[in-house]
PDB file of C-alpha atoms in Angstrom:
ATOM      1  CA  MET N   2     118.673 109.037  79.282  1.00  0.00           C
ATOM      2  CA  LYS N   3     118.544 109.019  75.520  1.00  0.00           C
ATOM      3  CA  PHE N   4     115.868 110.572  73.400  1.00  0.00           C
ATOM      4  CA  GLU N   5     114.227 107.173  72.869  1.00  0.00           C
ATOM      5  CA  ASP N   6     113.945 106.809  76.678  1.00  0.00           C
ATOM      6  CA  ILE N   7     111.411 109.627  76.634  1.00  0.00           C
ATOM      7  CA  ASP N   8     108.970 107.066  75.212  1.00  0.00           C
ATOM      8  CA  VAL N   9     109.349 105.152  78.481  1.00  0.00           C
ATOM      9  CA  VAL N  10     108.393 108.271  80.436  1.00  0.00           C
ATOM     10  CA  THR N  11     105.416 108.793  78.112  1.00  0.00           C
ATOM     11  CA  ALA N  12     104.388 105.164  78.646  1.00  0.00           C
ATOM     12  CA  VAL N  13     104.550 105.607  82.429  1.00  0.00           C
ATOM     13  CA  ILE N  14     102.457 108.773  82.192  1.00  0.00           C
ATOM     14  CA  LYS N  15      99.830 106.963  80.081  1.00  0.00           C
ATOM     15  CA  THR N  16      99.841 103.861  82.292  1.00  0.00           C
ATOM     16  CA  LEU N  17      99.304 105.940  85.409  1.00  0.00           C
ATOM     17  CA  ARG N  18      96.672 107.968  83.518  1.00  0.00           C
ATOM     18  CA  LEU N  19      98.315 111.232  84.377  1.00  0.00           C
ATOM     19  CA  SER N  20      96.627 114.069  82.580  1.00  0.00           C
ATOM     20  CA  SER N  21      97.464 117.366  84.221  1.00  0.00           C
ATOM     21  CA  SER N  22     100.839 119.053  83.969  1.00  0.00           C
ATOM     22  CA  GLN N  23     100.914 119.110  87.783  1.00  0.00           C
ATOM     23  CA  GLU N  24     100.629 115.304  87.899  1.00  0.00           C
ATOM     24  CA  VAL N  25     103.348 114.930  85.269  1.00  0.00           C
ATOM     25  CA  ASP N  26     105.601 117.341  87.193  1.00  0.00           C
ATOM     26  CA  SER N  27     104.988 115.367  90.402  1.00  0.00           C
ATOM     27  CA  LEU N  28     105.967 112.160  88.624  1.00  0.00           C
ATOM     28  CA  SER N  29     109.085 113.818  87.258  1.00  0.00           C
ATOM     29  CA  ASP N  30     110.015 115.075  90.734  1.00  0.00           C
ATOM     30  CA  ALA N  31     109.567 111.568  92.125  1.00  0.00           C
ATOM     31  CA  ILE N  32     111.563 109.616  89.541  1.00  0.00           C
ATOM     32  CA  SER N  33     114.183 112.134  88.450  1.00  0.00           C
ATOM     33  CA  PRO N  34     116.391 111.710  91.565  1.00  0.00           C
ATOM     34  CA  ALA N  35     116.328 107.917  91.191  1.00  0.00           C
ATOM     35  CA  ILE N  36     117.284 108.172  87.519  1.00  0.00           C
ATOM     36  CA  LEU N  37     120.096 110.629  88.280  1.00  0.00           C
ATOM     37  CA  CYS N  38     121.452 108.487  91.117  1.00  0.00           C
ATOM     38  CA  SER N  39     121.363 105.422  88.869  1.00  0.00           C
ATOM     39  CA  ILE N  40     123.261 107.253  86.115  1.00  0.00           C
ATOM     40  CA  VAL N  41     125.846 108.471  88.642  1.00  0.00           C
ATOM     41  CA  SER N  42     126.223 104.950  90.019  1.00  0.00           C
ATOM     42  CA  GLU N  43     126.956 103.760  86.464  1.00  0.00           C
ATOM     43  CA  GLY N  44     129.541 106.540  86.155  1.00  0.00           C
ATOM     44  CA  ASN N  45     127.999 107.639  82.870  1.00  0.00           C
ATOM     45  CA  LEU N  46     128.981 111.245  82.088  1.00  0.00           C
ATOM     46  CA  GLU N  47     127.255 111.144  78.693  1.00  0.00           C
ATOM     47  CA  LYS N  48     123.870 110.359  80.236  1.00  0.00           C
ATOM     48  CA  LEU N  49     124.443 113.000  82.922  1.00  0.00           C
ATOM     49  CA  GLU N  50     125.050 115.582  80.215  1.00  0.00           C
ATOM     50  CA  ILE N  51     121.820 114.578  78.475  1.00  0.00           C
ATOM     51  CA  MET N  52     119.942 114.918  81.774  1.00  0.00           C
ATOM     52  CA  ARG N  53     121.509 118.347  82.308  1.00  0.00           C
ATOM     53  CA  GLN N  54     120.390 119.432  78.848  1.00  0.00           C
ATOM     54  CA  PHE N  55     116.860 118.393  79.801  1.00  0.00           C
ATOM     55  CA  GLY N  56     117.091 120.614  82.885  1.00  0.00           C
ATOM     56  CA  ALA N  57     117.931 118.052  85.573  1.00  0.00           C
ATOM     57  CA  TYR N  58     118.469 119.438  89.059  1.00  0.00           C
ATOM     58  CA  PHE N  59     121.662 117.852  90.384  1.00  0.00           C
ATOM     59  CA  SER N  60     120.803 118.445  94.047  1.00  0.00           C
ATOM     60  CA  ALA N  61     117.552 116.487  93.739  1.00  0.00           C
ATOM     61  CA  CYS N  62     117.104 114.050  96.626  1.00  0.00           C
ATOM     62  CA  ASP N  63     115.842 110.499  96.630  1.00  0.00           C
ATOM     63  CA  TYR N  64     113.695 109.000  99.409  1.00  0.00           C
ATOM     64  CA  ASP N  65     116.690 108.917 101.786  1.00  0.00           C
ATOM     65  CA  TYR N  66     117.604 112.524 100.879  1.00  0.00           C
ATOM     66  CA  ARG N  67     120.660 111.278  99.020  1.00  0.00           C
ATOM     67  CA  THR N  68     121.729 113.370  96.071  1.00  0.00           C
ATOM     68  CA  PRO N  69     123.678 112.265  93.004  1.00  0.00           C
ATOM     69  CA  LEU N  70     126.751 113.774  94.715  1.00  0.00           C
ATOM     70  CA  HIS N  71     126.245 111.452  97.716  1.00  0.00           C
ATOM     71  CA  ILE N  72     126.319 108.501  95.308  1.00  0.00           C
ATOM     72  CA  ALA N  73     129.395 109.781  93.441  1.00  0.00           C
ATOM     73  CA  CYS N  74     131.259 110.261  96.733  1.00  0.00           C
ATOM     74  CA  THR N  75     130.281 106.814  97.981  1.00  0.00           C
ATOM     75  CA  ASP N  76     131.535 105.303  94.720  1.00  0.00           C
ATOM     76  CA  GLY N  77     134.703 107.430  94.682  1.00  0.00           C
ATOM     77  CA  ASN N  78     134.210 108.651  91.119  1.00  0.00           C
ATOM     78  CA  ILE N  79     136.229 111.890  90.920  1.00  0.00           C
ATOM     79  CA  ALA N  80     135.158 112.716  87.334  1.00  0.00           C
ATOM     80  CA  ILE N  81     131.475 112.501  88.248  1.00  0.00           C
ATOM     81  CA  ASN N  82     132.104 114.575  91.401  1.00  0.00           C
ATOM     82  CA  GLU N  83     133.800 117.286  89.344  1.00  0.00           C
ATOM     83  CA  TYR N  84     130.987 117.284  86.782  1.00  0.00           C
ATOM     84  CA  LEU N  85     128.235 117.522  89.403  1.00  0.00           C
ATOM     85  CA  LEU N  86     129.879 120.384  91.295  1.00  0.00           C
ATOM     86  CA  LYS N  87     130.622 122.235  88.060  1.00  0.00           C
ATOM     87  CA  HIS N  88     126.933 122.025  87.185  1.00  0.00           C
ATOM     88  CA  GLY N  89     125.455 123.196  90.467  1.00  0.00           C
ATOM     89  CA  ALA N  90     125.237 120.220  92.821  1.00  0.00           C
ATOM     90  CA  SER N  91     125.281 121.287  96.469  1.00  0.00           C
ATOM     91  CA  ILE N  92     128.206 120.007  98.483  1.00  0.00           C
ATOM     92  CA  HIS N  93     126.364 120.609 101.772  1.00  0.00           C
ATOM     93  CA  MET N  94     123.191 118.521 101.335  1.00  0.00           C
ATOM     94  CA  ARG N  95     122.544 115.995 104.097  1.00  0.00           C
ATOM     95  CA  ASP N  96     120.891 112.631 103.730  1.00  0.00           C
ATOM     96  CA  ARG N  97     118.422 111.046 106.153  1.00  0.00           C
ATOM     97  CA  GLU N  98     121.352 110.065 108.425  1.00  0.00           C
ATOM     98  CA  HIS N  99     122.688 113.672 108.320  1.00  0.00           C
ATOM     99  CA  ARG N 100     125.688 112.646 106.212  1.00  0.00           C
ATOM    100  CA  THR N 101     127.094 115.066 103.676  1.00  0.00           C
ATOM    101  CA  PRO N 102     128.713 113.827 100.459  1.00  0.00           C
ATOM    102  CA  LEU N 103     132.100 114.425 102.137  1.00  0.00           C
ATOM    103  CA  MET N 104     131.131 112.062 104.945  1.00  0.00           C
ATOM    104  CA  ASN N 105     130.280 109.386 102.357  1.00  0.00           C
ATOM    105  CA  ALA N 106     133.739 109.809 100.819  1.00  0.00           C
ATOM    106  CA  VAL N 107     135.329 109.573 104.287  1.00  0.00           C
ATOM    107  CA  GLN N 108     133.415 106.433 105.243  1.00  0.00           C
ATOM    108  CA  ASN N 109     134.528 104.789 102.000  1.00  0.00           C
ATOM    109  CA  ASP N 110     138.150 106.017 102.192  1.00  0.00           C
ATOM    110  CA  HIS N 111     138.141 107.812  98.837  1.00  0.00           C
ATOM    111  CA  HIS N 112     141.103 110.105  99.529  1.00  0.00           C
ATOM    112  CA  GLU N 113     141.205 111.809  96.128  1.00  0.00           C
ATOM    113  CA  VAL N 114     137.501 112.680  96.405  1.00  0.00           C
ATOM    114  CA  ILE N 115     137.970 113.900  99.990  1.00  0.00           C
ATOM    115  CA  LYS N 116     140.749 116.263  98.928  1.00  0.00           C
ATOM    116  CA  PHE N 117     138.642 117.530  96.025  1.00  0.00           C
ATOM    117  CA  LEU N 118     135.607 118.171  98.241  1.00  0.00           C
ATOM    118  CA  VAL N 119     137.662 119.965 100.894  1.00  0.00           C
ATOM    119  CA  GLU N 120     139.139 122.195  98.173  1.00  0.00           C
ATOM    120  CA  ALA N 121     135.546 122.895  97.075  1.00  0.00           C
ATOM    121  CA  ARG N 122     134.773 124.051 100.641  1.00  0.00           C
ATOM    122  CA  GLY N 123     133.205 120.854 101.890  1.00  0.00           C
ATOM    123  CA  PHE N 124     133.533 120.148 105.592  1.00  0.00           C
ATOM    124  CA  LEU N 125     132.575 117.562 108.184  1.00  0.00           C
ATOM    125  CA  ASN N 126     129.281 118.939 109.362  1.00  0.00           C
ATOM    126  CA  LEU N 127     128.893 116.721 112.420  1.00  0.00           C
ATOM    127  CA  PRO N 128     129.050 117.414 116.141  1.00  0.00           C
ATOM    128  CA  SER N 129     132.596 117.142 117.475  1.00  0.00           C
ATOM    129  CA  SER N 130     131.506 114.317 119.793  1.00  0.00           C
ATOM    130  CA  ILE N 131     130.542 112.137 116.813  1.00  0.00           C
ATOM    131  CA  ILE N 132     133.783 112.921 114.986  1.00  0.00           C
ATOM    132  CA  ALA N 133     135.741 112.190 118.175  1.00  0.00           C
ATOM    133  CA  ASP N 134     133.992 108.823 118.495  1.00  0.00           C
ATOM    134  CA  MET N 135     134.870 108.009 114.878  1.00  0.00           C
ATOM    135  CA  ILE N 136     138.535 108.941 115.398  1.00  0.00           C
ATOM    136  CA  CYS N 137     138.762 106.990 118.659  1.00  0.00           C
ATOM    137  CA  SER N 138     137.047 103.961 117.138  1.00  0.00           C
ATOM    138  CA  ALA N 139     139.427 104.017 114.159  1.00  0.00           C
ATOM    139  CA  ALA N 140     142.406 104.263 116.531  1.00  0.00           C
ATOM    140  CA  LYS N 141     141.117 101.318 118.599  1.00  0.00           C
ATOM    141  CA  ASP N 142     140.689  99.244 115.435  1.00  0.00           C
ATOM    142  CA  ASP N 143     144.046 100.371 113.985  1.00  0.00           C
ATOM    143  CA  ASN N 144     142.092 101.559 110.932  1.00  0.00           C
ATOM    144  CA  LEU N 145     144.699 103.762 109.244  1.00  0.00           C
ATOM    145  CA  CYS N 146     142.606 104.326 106.112  1.00  0.00           C
ATOM    146  CA  LEU N 147     139.766 105.848 108.125  1.00  0.00           C
ATOM    147  CA  LEU N 148     142.191 107.892 110.248  1.00  0.00           C
ATOM    148  CA  GLU N 149     143.768 109.264 107.066  1.00  0.00           C
ATOM    149  CA  SER N 150     140.322 109.965 105.591  1.00  0.00           C
ATOM    150  CA  LEU N 151     139.221 111.868 108.681  1.00  0.00           C
ATOM    151  CA  TYR N 152     142.486 113.804 108.753  1.00  0.00           C
ATOM    152  CA  LEU N 153     142.177 114.766 105.067  1.00  0.00           C
ATOM    153  CA  ALA N 154     138.589 115.885 105.695  1.00  0.00           C
ATOM    154  CA  GLY N 155     139.781 118.277 108.386  1.00  0.00           C
ATOM    155  CA  ALA N 156     138.855 116.365 111.532  1.00  0.00           C
ATOM    156  CA  ASP N 157     140.546 117.554 114.702  1.00  0.00           C
ATOM    157  CA  LEU N 158     142.567 114.504 115.717  1.00  0.00           C
ATOM    158  CA  ILE N 159     142.995 115.716 119.291  1.00  0.00           C
ATOM    159  CA  GLU N 160     139.283 115.487 120.029  1.00  0.00           C
ATOM    160  CA  VAL N 161     138.441 113.302 123.016  1.00  0.00           C
ATOM    161  CA  ASP N 162     135.455 111.017 123.365  1.00  0.00           C
ATOM    162  CA  THR N 163     132.765 111.246 126.061  1.00  0.00           C
ATOM    163  CA  THR N 164     135.131 109.609 128.579  1.00  0.00           C
ATOM    164  CA  LYS N 165     137.716 112.339 127.833  1.00  0.00           C
ATOM    165  CA  THR N 166     140.029 109.768 126.248  1.00  0.00           C
ATOM    166  CA  SER N 167     142.001 110.668 123.128  1.00  0.00           C
ATOM    167  CA  ALA N 168     142.448 108.510 120.052  1.00  0.00           C
ATOM    168  CA  LEU N 169     146.192 108.359 120.718  1.00  0.00           C
ATOM    169  CA  HIS N 170     145.477 107.009 124.206  1.00  0.00           C
ATOM    170  CA  TYR N 171     143.306 104.255 122.711  1.00  0.00           C
ATOM    171  CA  ALA N 172     145.951 103.422 120.110  1.00  0.00           C
ATOM    172  CA  VAL N 173     148.605 103.083 122.835  1.00  0.00           C
ATOM    173  CA  GLU N 174     146.247 101.127 125.105  1.00  0.00           C
ATOM    174  CA  MET N 175     145.399  98.680 122.287  1.00  0.00           C
ATOM    175  CA  ASN N 176     149.085  98.424 121.306  1.00  0.00           C
ATOM    176  CA  ASN N 177     148.223  99.593 117.787  1.00  0.00           C
ATOM    177  CA  GLU N 178     151.677 100.682 116.711  1.00  0.00           C
ATOM    178  CA  ASP N 179     150.609 101.828 113.233  1.00  0.00           C
ATOM    179  CA  ALA N 180     147.928 104.140 114.636  1.00  0.00           C
ATOM    180  CA  VAL N 181     150.375 105.520 117.219  1.00  0.00           C
ATOM    181  CA  ASN N 182     152.911 106.207 114.464  1.00  0.00           C
ATOM    182  CA  PHE N 183     150.194 107.880 112.391  1.00  0.00           C
ATOM    183  CA  PHE N 184     149.332 110.309 115.201  1.00  0.00           C
ATOM    184  CA  VAL N 185     152.974 110.992 116.034  1.00  0.00           C
ATOM    185  CA  GLY N 186     153.711 111.646 112.349  1.00  0.00           C
ATOM    186  CA  ILE N 187     150.793 114.057 111.993  1.00  0.00           C
ATOM    187  CA  TRP N 188     151.651 115.946 115.172  1.00  0.00           C
ATOM    188  CA  SER N 189     155.351 116.177 114.348  1.00  0.00           C
ATOM    189  CA  LYS N 190     154.423 117.565 110.888  1.00  0.00           C
ATOM    190  CA  PHE N 191     152.084 120.061 112.519  1.00  0.00           C
ATOM    191  CA  HIS N 192     154.638 121.231 115.094  1.00  0.00           C
ATOM    192  CA  SER N 193     157.490 121.501 112.585  1.00  0.00           C
ATOM    193  CA  THR N 194     155.263 123.643 110.335  1.00  0.00           C
ATOM    194  CA  ARG N 195     154.236 125.896 113.233  1.00  0.00           C
ATOM    195  CA  SER N 196     157.834 126.500 114.316  1.00  0.00           C
ATOM    196  CA  LEU N 197     158.752 127.871 110.871  1.00  0.00           C
TER     197      LEU N 197
END
């Protein structure tokens, strides 16, 4: 938002005939998250800085409880992620579907963002049964990008689904050689590190 954009806000206030400071604050609370999310979606650090100077709250939620950080993680913009966390955005906010920003990065296979969020103490805040279903589904579909994303986010790859079947079992059953090799590679790395 530039200084001339304030005239737009003033016009909205006049059009809606808002007179009390409480009404103006309510309007600001309603539109600020949408403006922030739009700026983040554009990847515009300059506008974000202007919003910060005007006192923007970077953990503000839109109607679906998505924060600007959710948008940045969905888009995979590492610079915006770094900026938001540096200026107080919460890494643990959940949207209406209970997804954290880290989960958005995982679902969109943004590995650099996933690593950054994990270093910033982000974690998969989902029940193990849901994570297990995601891992098993990725193994069935031979979806190596999602398997790698889940692994980078700290998912326990030995989780079993509700039928007590592991992702490796599904990969073998579906003859998904790449997924099998992925699991074998991860486990051999893990065991060689533990034996040191």
